[in-house]
XYZ file of C-alpha atoms in Angstrom:
205
model
C 0.145 -0.321 -0.491
C 1.294 3.754 -0.978
C 2.045 5.910 1.804
C 0.712 9.345 0.383
C 0.756 11.790 2.843
C -0.411 14.985 1.630
C -3.408 13.172 0.192
C -6.002 14.779 2.719
C -7.311 11.513 2.923
C -4.579 9.331 4.359
C -4.037 8.223 8.039
C -2.813 4.525 7.284
C -6.140 3.625 7.635
C -6.028 0.184 7.500
C -3.313 -0.712 9.868
C -4.961 2.086 12.573
C -8.977 0.467 11.881
C -7.385 -3.064 12.676
C -5.453 -2.808 15.959
C -8.779 -0.209 16.821
C -11.329 -2.651 16.413
C -9.379 -4.835 18.588
C -8.747 -2.883 21.421
C -12.506 -1.549 21.573
C -13.094 -5.533 21.619
C -10.860 -5.765 24.226
C -12.285 -2.873 26.304
C -16.267 -3.998 26.285
C -15.177 -7.227 27.186
C -13.527 -5.892 30.332
C -9.866 -7.472 29.249
C -7.245 -4.479 30.521
C -3.730 -6.215 28.924
C -3.139 -7.580 25.671
C 0.103 -7.453 23.436
C -1.023 -8.424 19.047
C 1.473 -8.146 16.408
C 0.118 -6.653 13.033
C 1.677 -6.995 9.640
C 3.280 -4.179 8.084
C 1.859 -3.472 4.155
C 3.091 -0.593 2.891
C 6.414 0.997 1.422
C 7.407 2.709 3.250
C 10.829 0.465 5.290
C 10.675 0.531 8.734
C 12.799 -1.814 10.022
C 14.033 -5.255 9.213
C 13.389 -8.285 11.022
C 13.125 -12.409 9.474
C 9.378 -12.158 8.463
C 8.581 -11.682 4.825
C 7.064 -8.308 5.628
C 8.342 -5.786 8.836
C 5.921 -6.400 11.750
C 4.966 -3.837 14.385
C 3.926 -5.706 17.950
C 1.356 -3.300 19.733
C 0.218 -3.483 23.336
C -2.629 -2.410 25.101
C -2.944 -1.637 28.909
C -5.726 -0.715 31.374
C -4.032 1.724 34.111
C -6.431 2.791 37.037
C -5.799 6.273 38.364
C -7.902 8.224 40.801
C -10.689 10.537 40.364
C -9.680 13.719 41.014
C -6.665 13.179 37.975
C -10.540 13.775 35.610
C -12.171 16.600 37.671
C -10.817 19.334 35.578
C -11.024 17.072 32.159
C -14.755 15.891 33.534
C -13.926 12.858 31.478
C -14.297 9.165 31.856
C -11.099 8.175 30.512
C -8.128 9.430 28.884
C -5.335 7.780 26.205
C -1.618 7.677 26.119
C 0.592 5.876 24.093
C 3.732 5.820 23.205
C 6.294 4.774 19.910
C 9.907 3.441 19.122
C 12.138 0.443 20.315
C 11.210 -1.862 22.574
C 14.069 -3.460 25.273
C 14.028 -6.657 22.774
C 15.143 -3.550 19.525
C 11.071 -4.296 18.090
C 9.029 -1.879 16.711
C 6.606 -1.493 19.414
C 3.224 1.228 20.073
C 2.249 1.167 23.238
C -1.900 2.010 24.104
C -2.556 3.475 27.592
C -6.178 3.413 28.641
C -6.557 5.214 31.412
C -9.565 5.249 33.903
C -10.408 6.063 37.735
C -9.748 3.471 40.408
C -13.030 1.468 40.474
C -14.448 1.821 37.393
C -15.905 -1.123 35.569
C -13.958 -0.989 32.500
C -16.810 -2.818 30.313
C -19.153 0.316 31.240
C -16.730 2.609 29.615
C -17.392 4.288 26.296
C -14.514 5.047 24.139
C -14.647 7.131 21.801
C -13.595 5.065 18.825
C -12.274 8.219 16.255
C -10.316 9.228 19.317
C -8.582 5.896 19.587
C -8.176 5.877 15.848
C -6.827 8.735 16.021
C -3.915 8.069 18.753
C -3.157 4.927 16.927
C -2.510 6.654 13.995
C -0.310 9.176 15.503
C 1.891 6.663 17.110
C 1.987 5.191 13.815
C 3.480 8.133 11.750
C 5.856 8.085 14.328
C 6.584 4.368 13.395
C 7.433 5.932 9.665
C 9.878 9.242 10.905
C 12.187 6.015 12.850
C 16.281 6.780 11.790
C 15.225 9.526 9.981
C 16.679 13.344 10.543
C 13.134 14.697 12.191
C 13.352 13.037 15.323
C 16.401 14.820 16.903
C 14.357 17.489 15.266
C 13.609 20.395 18.296
C 11.517 23.503 19.022
C 12.101 26.102 16.549
C 10.261 29.012 17.742
C 10.935 31.721 21.140
C 8.190 30.743 23.557
C 9.642 29.058 26.821
C 6.739 27.885 26.944
C 7.886 23.620 27.703
C 4.148 22.338 26.683
C 4.932 24.289 23.230
C 8.034 22.802 22.753
C 6.980 19.287 22.967
C 3.484 20.316 20.823
C 5.589 22.515 18.051
C 8.349 19.611 17.831
C 8.535 18.806 13.878
C 7.912 14.821 14.627
C 5.215 15.924 16.640
C 3.929 18.187 14.854
C 3.532 15.731 11.786
C 1.733 13.403 14.120
C -0.571 15.769 15.586
C -2.199 16.244 11.966
C -2.841 12.639 11.276
C -4.183 11.532 13.799
C -6.519 14.382 13.699
C -6.988 13.711 9.638
C -8.088 10.512 11.337
C -10.126 10.951 14.121
C -11.699 13.984 12.194
C -12.190 11.573 9.147
C -14.626 9.196 11.329
C -16.052 11.880 13.563
C -16.848 14.506 11.055
C -15.196 17.480 13.038
C -13.569 19.915 11.893
C -9.989 19.631 12.343
C -9.775 23.052 14.116
C -12.404 21.981 16.876
C -11.348 18.532 17.318
C -7.255 20.111 17.793
C -9.015 22.911 20.256
C -11.085 20.372 22.146
C -7.852 18.788 22.645
C -5.459 21.627 24.445
C -8.436 22.262 26.331
C -6.711 21.645 29.205
C -3.448 22.308 28.825
C -2.018 25.933 30.078
C -1.475 27.557 26.628
C -3.164 31.076 26.448
C -5.429 31.889 23.173
C -2.061 33.058 21.208
C -0.385 29.510 22.255
C -3.339 27.909 20.914
C -3.975 29.380 17.703
C -0.147 29.369 16.555
C -0.399 24.939 17.655
C -3.630 24.456 15.703
C -2.624 26.453 13.276
C 1.304 24.966 12.501
C -0.914 21.474 13.080
C -3.483 22.276 10.128
C -0.872 23.272 7.543
C 2.642 21.096 8.662
C 4.169 20.573 5.468
C 5.722 16.837 5.708
C 9.825 15.656 5.804
Protein backbone atom coordinates (compact mmCIF):
# COMPACT_ATOMS: atom_id res chain seq x y z
CA UNK A 1 0.00 0.00 0.00
CA UNK A 2 1.19 3.46 -0.86
CA UNK A 3 1.86 6.16 1.70
CA UNK A 4 0.86 9.59 0.43
CA UNK A 5 1.00 12.05 3.30
CA UNK A 6 -0.17 14.90 1.09
CA UNK A 7 -3.42 13.05 0.40
CA UNK A 8 -5.79 14.64 2.91
CA UNK A 9 -7.64 11.33 3.32
CA UNK A 10 -4.54 9.27 4.18
CA UNK A 11 -3.91 8.15 7.77
CA UNK A 12 -2.65 4.53 7.69
CA UNK A 13 -6.31 3.57 7.81
CA UNK A 14 -5.98 -0.19 7.38
CA UNK A 15 -3.56 -0.85 10.22
CA UNK A 16 -5.03 1.89 12.45
CA UNK A 17 -8.51 0.42 12.18
CA UNK A 18 -7.22 -3.11 12.75
CA UNK A 19 -5.71 -2.09 16.08
CA UNK A 20 -8.59 0.21 17.08
CA UNK A 21 -11.16 -2.51 16.37
CA UNK A 22 -9.31 -5.00 18.55
CA UNK A 23 -8.91 -2.55 21.43
CA UNK A 24 -12.60 -1.65 21.25
CA UNK A 25 -13.43 -5.36 21.52
CA UNK A 26 -10.99 -5.87 24.41
CA UNK A 27 -12.55 -3.01 26.37
CA UNK A 28 -16.05 -4.39 25.75
CA UNK A 29 -14.95 -7.71 27.25
CA UNK A 30 -13.25 -6.12 30.26
CA UNK A 31 -9.77 -7.22 29.19
CA UNK A 32 -7.14 -4.84 30.55
CA UNK A 33 -3.91 -6.06 28.93
CA UNK A 34 -3.10 -7.45 25.49
CA UNK A 35 -0.17 -7.81 23.09
CA UNK A 36 -0.39 -8.42 19.35
CA UNK A 37 1.54 -7.98 16.10
CA UNK A 38 0.44 -6.40 12.84
CA UNK A 39 2.06 -6.89 9.45
CA UNK A 40 3.36 -3.67 7.89
CA UNK A 41 1.89 -3.51 4.37
CA UNK A 42 2.96 -0.02 3.37
CA UNK A 43 5.63 0.95 0.86
CA UNK A 44 8.11 2.44 3.34
CA UNK A 45 10.62 0.12 5.00
CA UNK A 46 10.47 0.49 8.76
CA UNK A 47 12.58 -2.36 10.14
CA UNK A 48 14.46 -5.50 9.28
CA UNK A 49 13.40 -8.82 10.78
CA UNK A 50 13.29 -12.49 9.94
CA UNK A 51 9.83 -12.27 8.41
CA UNK A 52 8.96 -11.63 4.77
CA UNK A 53 7.35 -8.33 5.74
CA UNK A 54 8.05 -6.00 8.68
CA UNK A 55 5.84 -6.31 11.72
CA UNK A 56 4.79 -3.87 14.43
CA UNK A 57 4.10 -4.96 17.98
CA UNK A 58 1.31 -3.19 19.80
CA UNK A 59 0.53 -3.39 23.48
CA UNK A 60 -2.72 -2.30 25.10
CA UNK A 61 -2.88 -1.69 28.82
CA UNK A 62 -5.40 -0.27 31.29
CA UNK A 63 -4.23 1.92 34.16
CA UNK A 64 -6.50 3.00 37.01
CA UNK A 65 -5.93 6.37 38.68
CA UNK A 66 -7.59 8.39 41.49
CA UNK A 67 -10.82 10.18 40.57
CA UNK A 68 -9.33 13.64 41.08
CA UNK A 69 -7.15 13.18 38.00
CA UNK A 70 -10.28 13.75 35.90
CA UNK A 71 -11.71 16.66 37.89
CA UNK A 72 -10.65 19.34 35.42
CA UNK A 73 -11.56 17.54 32.23
CA UNK A 74 -14.70 15.77 33.53
CA UNK A 75 -13.79 12.92 31.21
CA UNK A 76 -14.51 9.26 31.87
CA UNK A 77 -11.14 8.15 30.52
CA UNK A 78 -7.96 9.31 28.84
CA UNK A 79 -5.64 7.78 26.27
CA UNK A 80 -1.86 8.00 26.18
CA UNK A 81 0.52 6.30 23.79
CA UNK A 82 4.16 5.97 22.77
CA UNK A 83 6.01 4.44 19.84
CA UNK A 84 9.53 3.32 19.06
CA UNK A 85 11.91 0.45 19.69
CA UNK A 86 11.24 -1.52 22.87
CA UNK A 87 13.82 -3.20 25.12
CA UNK A 88 13.90 -6.20 22.74
CA UNK A 89 14.59 -4.06 19.70
CA UNK A 90 11.07 -4.45 18.28
CA UNK A 91 9.21 -1.53 16.76
CA UNK A 92 6.30 -1.13 19.13
CA UNK A 93 3.27 0.97 19.94
CA UNK A 94 2.00 1.17 23.51
CA UNK A 95 -1.60 2.33 24.00
CA UNK A 96 -2.65 3.10 27.56
CA UNK A 97 -6.27 3.51 28.56
CA UNK A 98 -6.49 5.56 31.77
CA UNK A 99 -9.67 5.14 33.83
CA UNK A 100 -10.84 5.94 37.34
CA UNK A 101 -10.15 3.51 40.14
CA UNK A 102 -13.22 1.42 40.74
CA UNK A 103 -14.63 2.00 37.26
CA UNK A 104 -16.05 -1.03 35.47
CA UNK A 105 -13.99 -1.33 32.30
CA UNK A 106 -16.85 -2.83 30.28
CA UNK A 107 -18.89 0.31 30.93
CA UNK A 108 -16.22 2.75 29.72
CA UNK A 109 -17.33 4.23 26.40
CA UNK A 110 -14.25 5.08 24.35
CA UNK A 111 -14.78 7.36 21.39
CA UNK A 112 -13.68 5.25 18.44
CA UNK A 113 -12.59 8.27 16.43
CA UNK A 114 -10.33 9.48 19.23
CA UNK A 115 -8.79 6.02 19.65
CA UNK A 116 -8.19 5.75 15.91
CA UNK A 117 -6.47 9.14 15.94
CA UNK A 118 -4.16 8.16 18.80
CA UNK A 119 -3.13 4.99 16.96
CA UNK A 120 -2.57 6.76 13.63
CA UNK A 121 -0.44 9.37 15.44
CA UNK A 122 1.85 6.67 16.84
CA UNK A 123 2.03 4.73 13.58
CA UNK A 124 3.31 7.86 11.90
CA UNK A 125 6.05 8.06 14.53
CA UNK A 126 7.04 4.52 13.52
CA UNK A 127 7.66 5.76 9.96
CA UNK A 128 9.87 8.55 11.33
CA UNK A 129 12.39 6.12 12.83
CA UNK A 130 15.89 6.54 11.43
CA UNK A 131 14.93 9.97 10.05
CA UNK A 132 16.51 13.30 10.98
CA UNK A 133 13.11 14.70 11.96
CA UNK A 134 13.20 12.69 15.18
CA UNK A 135 16.25 14.64 16.30
CA UNK A 136 14.79 18.02 15.36
CA UNK A 137 13.68 20.26 18.22
CA UNK A 138 11.25 23.12 18.71
CA UNK A 139 12.30 26.10 16.62
CA UNK A 140 10.27 28.88 18.22
CA UNK A 141 11.06 31.33 21.01
CA UNK A 142 8.30 30.48 23.49
CA UNK A 143 9.64 29.29 26.86
CA UNK A 144 6.53 27.18 27.60
CA UNK A 145 7.67 23.53 27.77
CA UNK A 146 4.29 22.33 26.52
CA UNK A 147 4.81 24.38 23.36
CA UNK A 148 8.23 22.81 22.93
CA UNK A 149 6.64 19.37 22.85
CA UNK A 150 3.57 20.20 20.76
CA UNK A 151 5.65 21.99 18.12
CA UNK A 152 8.52 19.55 17.74
CA UNK A 153 8.73 18.80 13.99
CA UNK A 154 8.05 15.07 14.51
CA UNK A 155 5.03 15.84 16.69
CA UNK A 156 3.60 18.40 14.26
CA UNK A 157 3.39 15.71 11.57
CA UNK A 158 2.02 13.06 13.93
CA UNK A 159 -0.64 15.31 15.42
CA UNK A 160 -1.84 16.25 11.94
CA UNK A 161 -2.13 12.60 10.91
CA UNK A 162 -3.86 11.70 14.17
CA UNK A 163 -6.48 14.41 13.83
CA UNK A 164 -6.89 13.60 10.16
CA UNK A 165 -7.83 10.06 11.23
CA UNK A 166 -10.09 11.22 14.07
CA UNK A 167 -11.97 13.69 11.93
CA UNK A 168 -12.39 11.23 9.06
CA UNK A 169 -14.54 9.14 11.41
CA UNK A 170 -16.16 11.80 13.60
CA UNK A 171 -16.88 14.31 10.85
CA UNK A 172 -15.50 17.08 13.06
CA UNK A 173 -13.71 20.10 11.73
CA UNK A 174 -10.00 19.52 12.33
CA UNK A 175 -9.46 22.83 14.12
CA UNK A 176 -12.39 22.15 16.44
CA UNK A 177 -11.02 18.71 17.34
CA UNK A 178 -7.57 20.13 17.97
CA UNK A 179 -8.85 22.88 20.23
CA UNK A 180 -10.87 20.34 22.23
CA UNK A 181 -7.72 18.26 22.72
CA UNK A 182 -5.77 21.34 23.84
CA UNK A 183 -8.50 22.67 26.13
CA UNK A 184 -6.83 21.55 29.37
CA UNK A 185 -3.29 22.50 28.44
CA UNK A 186 -1.84 25.59 30.07
CA UNK A 187 -1.80 27.67 26.90
CA UNK A 188 -3.08 31.16 26.21
CA UNK A 189 -5.08 32.06 23.10
CA UNK A 190 -2.02 33.16 21.16
CA UNK A 191 -0.28 29.88 21.90
CA UNK A 192 -3.37 27.85 21.04
CA UNK A 193 -3.67 29.58 17.69
CA UNK A 194 -0.01 29.02 16.94
CA UNK A 195 -0.23 25.30 17.70
CA UNK A 196 -3.43 24.72 15.75
CA UNK A 197 -2.28 26.72 12.73
CA UNK A 198 1.03 24.85 12.69
CA UNK A 199 -0.64 21.44 12.96
CA UNK A 200 -3.22 22.23 10.27
CA UNK A 201 -0.70 23.68 7.81
CA UNK A 202 1.98 21.01 8.25
CA UNK A 203 4.61 20.50 5.57
CA UNK A 204 5.73 16.89 5.66
CA UNK A 205 9.47 16.21 5.67
